[in-house]
Short mmCIF file of the C-alpha atoms (twelve columns), coordinates in Angstrom:
data_MODEL
# 
_entry.id   MODEL 
# 
loop_
_atom_site.group_PDB 
_atom_site.id 
_atom_site.type_symbol 
_atom_site.label_atom_id 
_atom_site.label_alt_id 
_atom_site.label_comp_id 
_atom_site.label_asym_id 
_atom_site.label_seq_id 
_atom_site.Cartn_x 
_atom_site.Cartn_y 
_atom_site.Cartn_z 
_atom_site.pdbx_PDB_model_num 
ATOM 1   C CA . UNK A 1   141.163 94.244  106.369 1 
ATOM 2   C CA . UNK A 2   142.794 90.780  106.284 1 
ATOM 3   C CA . UNK A 3   139.835 89.070  104.500 1 
ATOM 4   C CA . UNK A 4   139.581 91.978  102.125 1 
ATOM 5   C CA . UNK A 5   143.275 91.760  101.170 1 
ATOM 6   C CA . UNK A 6   143.309 87.900  100.785 1 
ATOM 7   C CA . UNK A 7   140.042 87.578  98.916  1 
ATOM 8   C CA . UNK A 8   140.759 90.549  96.601  1 
ATOM 9   C CA . UNK A 9   144.137 88.931  95.776  1 
ATOM 10  C CA . UNK A 10  142.475 85.579  95.106  1 
ATOM 11  C CA . UNK A 11  139.853 87.168  92.881  1 
ATOM 12  C CA . UNK A 12  142.562 89.063  91.007  1 
ATOM 13  C CA . UNK A 13  144.602 85.864  90.427  1 
ATOM 14  C CA . UNK A 14  141.457 84.063  89.286  1 
ATOM 15  C CA . UNK A 15  140.559 86.737  86.737  1 
ATOM 16  C CA . UNK A 16  144.187 87.086  85.580  1 
ATOM 17  C CA . UNK A 17  144.478 83.370  85.056  1 
ATOM 18  C CA . UNK A 18  141.743 83.543  82.377  1 
ATOM 19  C CA . UNK A 19  143.870 85.727  80.142  1 
ATOM 20  C CA . UNK A 20  147.200 84.841  78.725  1 
ATOM 21  C CA . UNK A 21  149.889 87.079  80.367  1 
ATOM 22  C CA . UNK A 22  153.436 87.917  79.457  1 
ATOM 23  C CA . UNK A 23  156.287 89.618  81.385  1 
ATOM 24  C CA . UNK A 24  155.653 92.853  79.365  1 
ATOM 25  C CA . UNK A 25  152.225 92.968  81.021  1 
ATOM 26  C CA . UNK A 26  153.548 92.813  84.602  1 
ATOM 27  C CA . UNK A 27  153.545 96.661  85.174  1 
ATOM 28  C CA . UNK A 28  149.968 96.839  83.901  1 
ATOM 29  C CA . UNK A 29  148.899 93.882  86.046  1 
ATOM 30  C CA . UNK A 30  150.484 95.510  89.120  1 
ATOM 31  C CA . UNK A 31  148.614 98.783  88.413  1 
ATOM 32  C CA . UNK A 32  145.431 96.847  88.031  1 
ATOM 33  C CA . UNK A 33  145.956 95.004  91.257  1 
ATOM 34  C CA . UNK A 34  146.641 98.227  93.225  1 
ATOM 35  C CA . UNK A 35  143.685 99.942  91.672  1 
ATOM 36  C CA . UNK A 36  141.541 96.898  92.554  1 
ATOM 37  C CA . UNK A 37  142.605 97.157  96.221  1 
ATOM 38  C CA . UNK A 38  142.344 100.924 96.380  1 
ATOM 39  C CA . UNK A 39  138.822 101.100 94.986  1 
ATOM 40  C CA . UNK A 40  137.399 97.727  96.054  1 
ATOM 41  C CA . UNK A 41  136.896 96.435  92.580  1 
ATOM 42  C CA . UNK A 42  137.439 92.738  93.163  1 
ATOM 43  C CA . UNK A 43  133.786 92.211  93.960  1 
ATOM 44  C CA . UNK A 44  131.014 94.865  93.776  1 
ATOM 45  C CA . UNK A 45  130.418 94.908  97.555  1 
ATOM 46  C CA . UNK A 46  134.139 95.290  98.313  1 
ATOM 47  C CA . UNK A 47  134.001 99.055  97.587  1 
ATOM 48  C CA . UNK A 48  132.801 99.593  101.189 1 
ATOM 49  C CA . UNK A 49  136.071 98.323  102.743 1 
ATOM 50  C CA . UNK A 50  138.511 100.935 101.529 1 
ATOM 51  C CA . UNK A 51  135.776 103.537 102.044 1 
ATOM 52  C CA . UNK A 52  135.159 102.699 105.659 1 
ATOM 53  C CA . UNK A 53  138.864 102.251 106.202 1 
ATOM 54  C CA . UNK A 54  139.342 105.993 105.496 1 
ATOM 55  C CA . UNK A 55  136.434 106.807 107.854 1 
ATOM 56  C CA . UNK A 56  137.995 104.694 110.579 1 
ATOM 57  C CA . UNK A 57  141.348 106.489 110.122 1 
ATOM 58  C CA . UNK A 58  139.460 109.804 110.685 1 
ATOM 59  C CA . UNK A 59  137.651 108.412 113.728 1 
ATOM 60  C CA . UNK A 60  140.296 109.395 116.392 1 
ATOM 61  C CA . UNK A 61  140.102 112.923 115.178 1 
ATOM 62  C CA . UNK A 62  136.272 112.866 115.046 1 
ATOM 63  C CA . UNK A 63  135.965 111.374 118.558 1 
ATOM 64  C CA . UNK A 64  138.102 114.150 120.041 1 
ATOM 65  C CA . UNK A 65  135.593 116.823 119.009 1 
ATOM 66  C CA . UNK A 66  133.764 118.124 122.155 1 
ATOM 67  C CA . UNK A 67  130.143 117.104 122.347 1 
ATOM 68  C CA . UNK A 68  128.620 120.593 121.819 1 
ATOM 69  C CA . UNK A 69  130.688 121.191 118.626 1 
ATOM 70  C CA . UNK A 70  130.157 117.591 117.514 1 
ATOM 71  C CA . UNK A 71  126.469 117.896 117.829 1 
ATOM 72  C CA . UNK A 72  126.348 121.037 115.730 1 
ATOM 73  C CA . UNK A 73  128.669 119.476 113.070 1 
ATOM 74  C CA . UNK A 74  126.475 116.333 112.929 1 
ATOM 75  C CA . UNK A 75  123.250 118.376 112.622 1 
ATOM 76  C CA . UNK A 76  124.707 120.415 109.757 1 
ATOM 77  C CA . UNK A 77  126.313 117.468 108.028 1 
ATOM 78  C CA . UNK A 78  122.989 115.488 108.174 1 
ATOM 79  C CA . UNK A 79  121.615 117.865 105.548 1 
ATOM 80  C CA . UNK A 80  124.338 116.961 103.016 1 
ATOM 81  C CA . UNK A 81  122.893 113.514 101.982 1 
ATOM 82  C CA . UNK A 82  119.757 115.339 100.895 1 
ATOM 83  C CA . UNK A 83  121.929 116.573 97.931  1 
ATOM 84  C CA . UNK A 84  121.820 112.937 96.716  1 
ATOM 85  C CA . UNK A 85  125.543 112.758 95.870  1 
ATOM 86  C CA . UNK A 86  126.029 109.071 96.356  1 
ATOM 87  C CA . UNK A 87  127.989 107.486 93.451  1 
ATOM 88  C CA . UNK A 88  126.815 103.864 93.858  1 
ATOM 89  C CA . UNK A 89  129.806 101.625 94.403  1 
ATOM 90  C CA . UNK A 90  132.335 104.095 93.081  1 
ATOM 91  C CA . UNK A 91  134.553 105.659 95.772  1 
ATOM 92  C CA . UNK A 92  134.521 109.416 95.276  1 
ATOM 93  C CA . UNK A 93  134.500 112.694 97.263  1 
ATOM 94  C CA . UNK A 94  130.702 112.751 96.643  1 
ATOM 95  C CA . UNK A 95  130.431 109.341 98.276  1 
ATOM 96  C CA . UNK A 96  131.921 110.733 101.461 1 
ATOM 97  C CA . UNK A 97  129.637 113.809 101.384 1 
ATOM 98  C CA . UNK A 98  126.684 111.411 101.242 1 
ATOM 99  C CA . UNK A 99  127.701 108.676 103.655 1 
ATOM 100 C CA . UNK A 100 130.103 110.227 106.242 1 
ATOM 101 C CA . UNK A 101 127.220 112.155 107.851 1 
ATOM 102 C CA . UNK A 102 125.430 108.816 108.511 1 
ATOM 103 C CA . UNK A 103 128.551 107.701 110.419 1 
ATOM 104 C CA . UNK A 104 128.394 110.892 112.496 1 
ATOM 105 C CA . UNK A 105 124.798 110.150 113.224 1 
ATOM 106 C CA . UNK A 106 125.756 106.719 114.484 1 
ATOM 107 C CA . UNK A 107 128.158 108.256 116.955 1 
ATOM 108 C CA . UNK A 108 125.465 110.755 118.052 1 
ATOM 109 C CA . UNK A 109 122.916 107.935 118.637 1 
ATOM 110 C CA . UNK A 110 125.410 105.949 120.653 1 
ATOM 111 C CA . UNK A 111 126.159 108.970 122.896 1 
ATOM 112 C CA . UNK A 112 122.499 110.001 123.232 1 
ATOM 113 C CA . UNK A 113 120.869 106.634 123.139 1 
ATOM 114 C CA . UNK A 114 117.873 107.159 125.461 1 
ATOM 115 C CA . UNK A 115 117.014 110.627 124.100 1 
ATOM 116 C CA . UNK A 116 117.016 109.358 120.517 1 
ATOM 117 C CA . UNK A 117 114.871 106.322 121.351 1 
ATOM 118 C CA . UNK A 118 112.324 108.608 123.160 1 
ATOM 119 C CA . UNK A 119 112.242 111.045 120.167 1 
ATOM 120 C CA . UNK A 120 111.738 108.064 117.735 1 
ATOM 121 C CA . UNK A 121 108.899 106.684 119.828 1 
ATOM 122 C CA . UNK A 122 107.237 110.106 119.989 1 
ATOM 123 C CA . UNK A 123 107.352 110.621 116.187 1 
ATOM 124 C CA . UNK A 124 106.468 107.155 114.921 1 
ATOM 125 C CA . UNK A 125 103.373 108.336 112.909 1 
ATOM 126 C CA . UNK A 126 105.494 111.047 111.142 1 
ATOM 127 C CA . UNK A 127 108.284 108.541 110.496 1 
ATOM 128 C CA . UNK A 128 105.850 105.933 109.067 1 
ATOM 129 C CA . UNK A 129 104.312 108.577 106.787 1 
ATOM 130 C CA . UNK A 130 107.715 109.644 105.515 1 
ATOM 131 C CA . UNK A 131 108.768 105.963 104.888 1 
ATOM 132 C CA . UNK A 132 105.514 105.346 102.975 1 
ATOM 133 C CA . UNK A 133 105.728 108.433 100.949 1 
ATOM 134 C CA . UNK A 134 109.336 107.804 100.034 1 
ATOM 135 C CA . UNK A 135 108.444 104.221 99.090  1 
ATOM 136 C CA . UNK A 136 105.796 105.449 96.685  1 
ATOM 137 C CA . UNK A 137 108.213 108.129 95.280  1 
ATOM 138 C CA . UNK A 138 110.953 105.595 94.717  1 
ATOM 139 C CA . UNK A 139 108.585 103.201 92.941  1 
ATOM 140 C CA . UNK A 140 107.515 106.118 90.691  1 
ATOM 141 C CA . UNK A 141 111.122 107.117 89.981  1 
ATOM 142 C CA . UNK A 142 112.352 103.634 89.408  1 
ATOM 143 C CA . UNK A 143 114.269 103.718 86.067  1 
ATOM 144 C CA . UNK A 144 113.571 107.419 85.732  1 
ATOM 145 C CA . UNK A 145 115.982 108.975 88.177  1 
ATOM 146 C CA . UNK A 146 116.154 112.775 88.009  1 
ATOM 147 C CA . UNK A 147 119.692 114.083 88.272  1 
ATOM 148 C CA . UNK A 148 121.230 117.560 88.440  1 
ATOM 149 C CA . UNK A 149 124.939 117.244 87.876  1 
ATOM 150 C CA . UNK A 150 126.449 115.119 90.674  1 
ATOM 151 C CA . UNK A 151 123.151 115.075 92.612  1 
ATOM 152 C CA . UNK A 152 120.277 112.546 92.235  1 
ATOM 153 C CA . UNK A 153 116.753 112.929 93.433  1 
ATOM 154 C CA . UNK A 154 116.379 109.176 93.962  1 
ATOM 155 C CA . UNK A 155 119.412 109.107 96.215  1 
ATOM 156 C CA . UNK A 156 118.036 112.061 98.196  1 
ATOM 157 C CA . UNK A 157 114.769 110.169 98.754  1 
ATOM 158 C CA . UNK A 158 116.624 106.975 99.547  1 
ATOM 159 C CA . UNK A 159 118.357 108.847 102.399 1 
ATOM 160 C CA . UNK A 160 114.980 109.989 103.896 1 
ATOM 161 C CA . UNK A 161 113.516 106.577 103.292 1 
ATOM 162 C CA . UNK A 162 116.234 104.616 105.059 1 
ATOM 163 C CA . UNK A 163 116.535 107.174 107.873 1 
ATOM 164 C CA . UNK A 164 112.788 106.971 108.519 1 
ATOM 165 C CA . UNK A 165 112.862 103.130 108.614 1 
ATOM 166 C CA . UNK A 166 115.889 103.189 110.879 1 
ATOM 167 C CA . UNK A 167 114.228 105.372 113.545 1 
ATOM 168 C CA . UNK A 168 111.055 103.277 113.288 1 
ATOM 169 C CA . UNK A 169 113.085 100.088 113.966 1 
ATOM 170 C CA . UNK A 170 115.353 101.576 116.688 1 
ATOM 171 C CA . UNK A 171 112.811 101.550 119.585 1 
ATOM 172 C CA . UNK A 172 111.861 97.952  118.784 1 
ATOM 173 C CA . UNK A 173 115.553 96.932  118.790 1 
ATOM 174 C CA . UNK A 174 116.100 98.816  122.014 1 
ATOM 175 C CA . UNK A 175 113.293 96.809  123.664 1 
ATOM 176 C CA . UNK A 176 115.282 93.672  122.849 1 
ATOM 177 C CA . UNK A 177 118.615 94.812  124.384 1 
ATOM 178 C CA . UNK A 178 118.198 92.804  127.563 1 
ATOM 179 C CA . UNK A 179 116.843 89.724  125.812 1 
ATOM 180 C CA . UNK A 180 118.911 86.875  124.359 1 
ATOM 181 C CA . UNK A 181 117.546 85.913  120.971 1 
ATOM 182 C CA . UNK A 182 119.638 83.190  119.272 1 
ATOM 183 C CA . UNK A 183 118.503 84.073  115.737 1 
ATOM 184 C CA . UNK A 184 119.563 87.711  116.211 1 
ATOM 185 C CA . UNK A 185 122.826 86.608  117.883 1 
ATOM 186 C CA . UNK A 186 123.597 84.356  114.966 1 
ATOM 187 C CA . UNK A 187 123.006 87.108  112.395 1 
ATOM 188 C CA . UNK A 188 125.056 89.472  114.488 1 
ATOM 189 C CA . UNK A 189 127.937 86.974  114.718 1 
ATOM 190 C CA . UNK A 190 128.007 86.642  110.913 1 
ATOM 191 C CA . UNK A 191 126.899 90.128  109.934 1 
ATOM 192 C CA . UNK A 192 130.191 91.122  108.381 1 
ATOM 193 C CA . UNK A 193 130.648 87.745  106.678 1 
ATOM 194 C CA . UNK A 194 127.133 87.946  105.229 1 
ATOM 195 C CA . UNK A 195 127.873 91.390  103.822 1 
ATOM 196 C CA . UNK A 196 131.348 90.259  102.609 1 
ATOM 197 C CA . UNK A 197 130.107 87.207  100.818 1 
ATOM 198 C CA . UNK A 198 126.516 87.836  99.766  1 
ATOM 199 C CA . UNK A 199 127.232 88.839  96.207  1 
ATOM 200 C CA . UNK A 200 129.460 85.792  95.668  1 
ATOM 201 C CA . UNK A 201 126.836 83.526  97.090  1 
ATOM 202 C CA . UNK A 202 124.142 85.093  94.982  1 
ATOM 203 C CA . UNK A 203 126.118 84.886  91.756  1 
ATOM 204 C CA . UNK A 204 127.670 81.455  92.101  1 
ATOM 205 C CA . UNK A 205 124.892 79.586  94.049  1 
ATOM 206 C CA . UNK A 206 121.497 81.205  94.249  1 
ATOM 207 C CA . UNK A 207 121.402 82.522  90.708  1 
ATOM 208 C CA . UNK A 208 122.561 79.129  89.437  1 
ATOM 209 C CA . UNK A 209 119.900 77.175  91.393  1 
ATOM 210 C CA . UNK A 210 117.101 79.728  91.187  1 
ATOM 211 C CA . UNK A 211 117.744 82.241  88.415  1 
ATOM 212 C CA . UNK A 212 115.896 85.645  88.824  1 
ATOM 213 C CA . UNK A 213 113.977 85.120  85.583  1 
ATOM 214 C CA . UNK A 214 112.668 81.790  86.910  1 
ATOM 215 C CA . UNK A 215 111.154 83.136  90.133  1 
ATOM 216 C CA . UNK A 216 109.815 86.357  88.508  1 
ATOM 217 C CA . UNK A 217 108.166 84.432  85.695  1 
ATOM 218 C CA . UNK A 218 105.994 82.528  88.106  1 
ATOM 219 C CA . UNK A 219 102.279 83.362  87.396  1 
ATOM 220 C CA . UNK A 220 101.609 84.113  91.078  1 
ATOM 221 C CA . UNK A 221 104.489 86.649  91.360  1 
ATOM 222 C CA . UNK A 222 104.162 88.328  87.991  1 
ATOM 223 C CA . UNK A 223 100.379 88.713  88.308  1 
ATOM 224 C CA . UNK A 224 100.472 92.173  89.976  1 
ATOM 225 C CA . UNK A 225 102.822 94.828  91.442  1 
ATOM 226 C CA . UNK A 226 101.940 93.634  94.962  1 
ATOM 227 C CA . UNK A 227 102.941 90.024  94.313  1 
ATOM 228 C CA . UNK A 228 106.061 91.211  92.466  1 
ATOM 229 C CA . UNK A 229 107.072 93.091  95.656  1 
ATOM 230 C CA . UNK A 230 106.371 90.042  97.761  1 
ATOM 231 C CA . UNK A 231 108.324 87.922  95.387  1 
ATOM 232 C CA . UNK A 232 111.309 90.250  95.523  1 
ATOM 233 C CA . UNK A 233 111.207 90.144  99.388  1 
ATOM 234 C CA . UNK A 234 111.078 86.293  99.248  1 
ATOM 235 C CA . UNK A 235 113.964 86.193  96.892  1 
ATOM 236 C CA . UNK A 236 115.976 88.568  99.123  1 
ATOM 237 C CA . UNK A 237 115.349 86.303  102.133 1 
ATOM 238 C CA . UNK A 238 116.461 83.297  100.160 1 
ATOM 239 C CA . UNK A 239 119.726 84.975  99.296  1 
ATOM 240 C CA . UNK A 240 120.297 86.107  102.895 1 
ATOM 241 C CA . UNK A 241 119.632 82.711  104.416 1 
ATOM 242 C CA . UNK A 242 121.690 80.998  101.710 1 
ATOM 243 C CA . UNK A 243 124.583 83.381  102.494 1 
ATOM 244 C CA . UNK A 244 124.275 82.709  106.233 1 
ATOM 245 C CA . UNK A 245 124.279 78.927  105.647 1 
ATOM 246 C CA . UNK A 246 127.372 79.209  103.457 1 
ATOM 247 C CA . UNK A 247 129.164 81.261  106.032 1 
ATOM 248 C CA . UNK A 248 128.270 78.782  108.799 1 
ATOM 249 C CA . UNK A 249 129.408 75.929  106.589 1 
ATOM 250 C CA . UNK A 250 132.701 77.720  105.834 1 
ATOM 251 C CA . UNK A 251 133.387 78.307  109.508 1 
ATOM 252 C CA . UNK A 252 132.709 74.669  110.263 1 
ATOM 253 C CA . UNK A 253 135.070 73.436  107.562 1 
ATOM 254 C CA . UNK A 254 137.792 76.072  107.936 1 
ATOM 255 C CA . UNK A 255 137.581 76.477  111.743 1 
ATOM 256 C CA . UNK A 256 139.350 79.587  113.112 1 
ATOM 257 C CA . UNK A 257 141.084 80.334  109.792 1 
ATOM 258 C CA . UNK A 258 137.659 81.268  108.277 1 
ATOM 259 C CA . UNK A 259 138.068 84.738  109.857 1 
ATOM 260 C CA . UNK A 260 140.948 85.430  107.437 1 
ATOM 261 C CA . UNK A 261 138.739 84.602  104.475 1 
ATOM 262 C CA . UNK A 262 135.197 85.627  105.321 1 
ATOM 263 C CA . UNK A 263 135.695 87.677  108.440 1 
ATOM 264 C CA . UNK A 264 133.778 85.304  110.811 1 
# 
């Protein structure tokens, strides 16, 4: 939470400095600041910090639930994300309905690791079919999301899509558990920092050096849907590695104090 509090405060001061302020505005500024901290508004990716903080506060109660009851609760809760209630980066009750079951699933996988891996291996063809079908559906629905009140068909499909991919990847990652792979260790070490700073690096570095309209206007990339997808993956990789490089550089420059700013 320390990086979140410090960086949110710095972003708030930066934004406030752009607008002339007076003593009459202090109550309003204080309210804005508290709202920014409560809802993670300083940067778009910060929403996850107050959200997961609530989940972590509930964790001691969740972990005290006996396994049989926990397993039944997790199975029932796993159906809830199919309602597609995710509200993007806005913290709401619907957000918890969508994402809290995924946290419960993580606990279940940790407690039943070998069984889950065996089931994932057994059903790889089905998982691959679901992932492919969901990819096609999401491409079709792109920009044409179908919603029913607080529910979204696209978010429902995203849940199935990401879950399928996760269980496809799990057996592969399990096979690497006893191996030391420096690249994976590096990403694991900076995982939170990458999440915490990726939007900042994208906005103030990658987008300045290589604007999206520049890369997507290249003839090779804009020639077809396939090359557009490949170009998007390439651009994503550029942003990830640029963020990793910036995090490593920040740690080199700031030393141990970097953990208070970027969490690494």
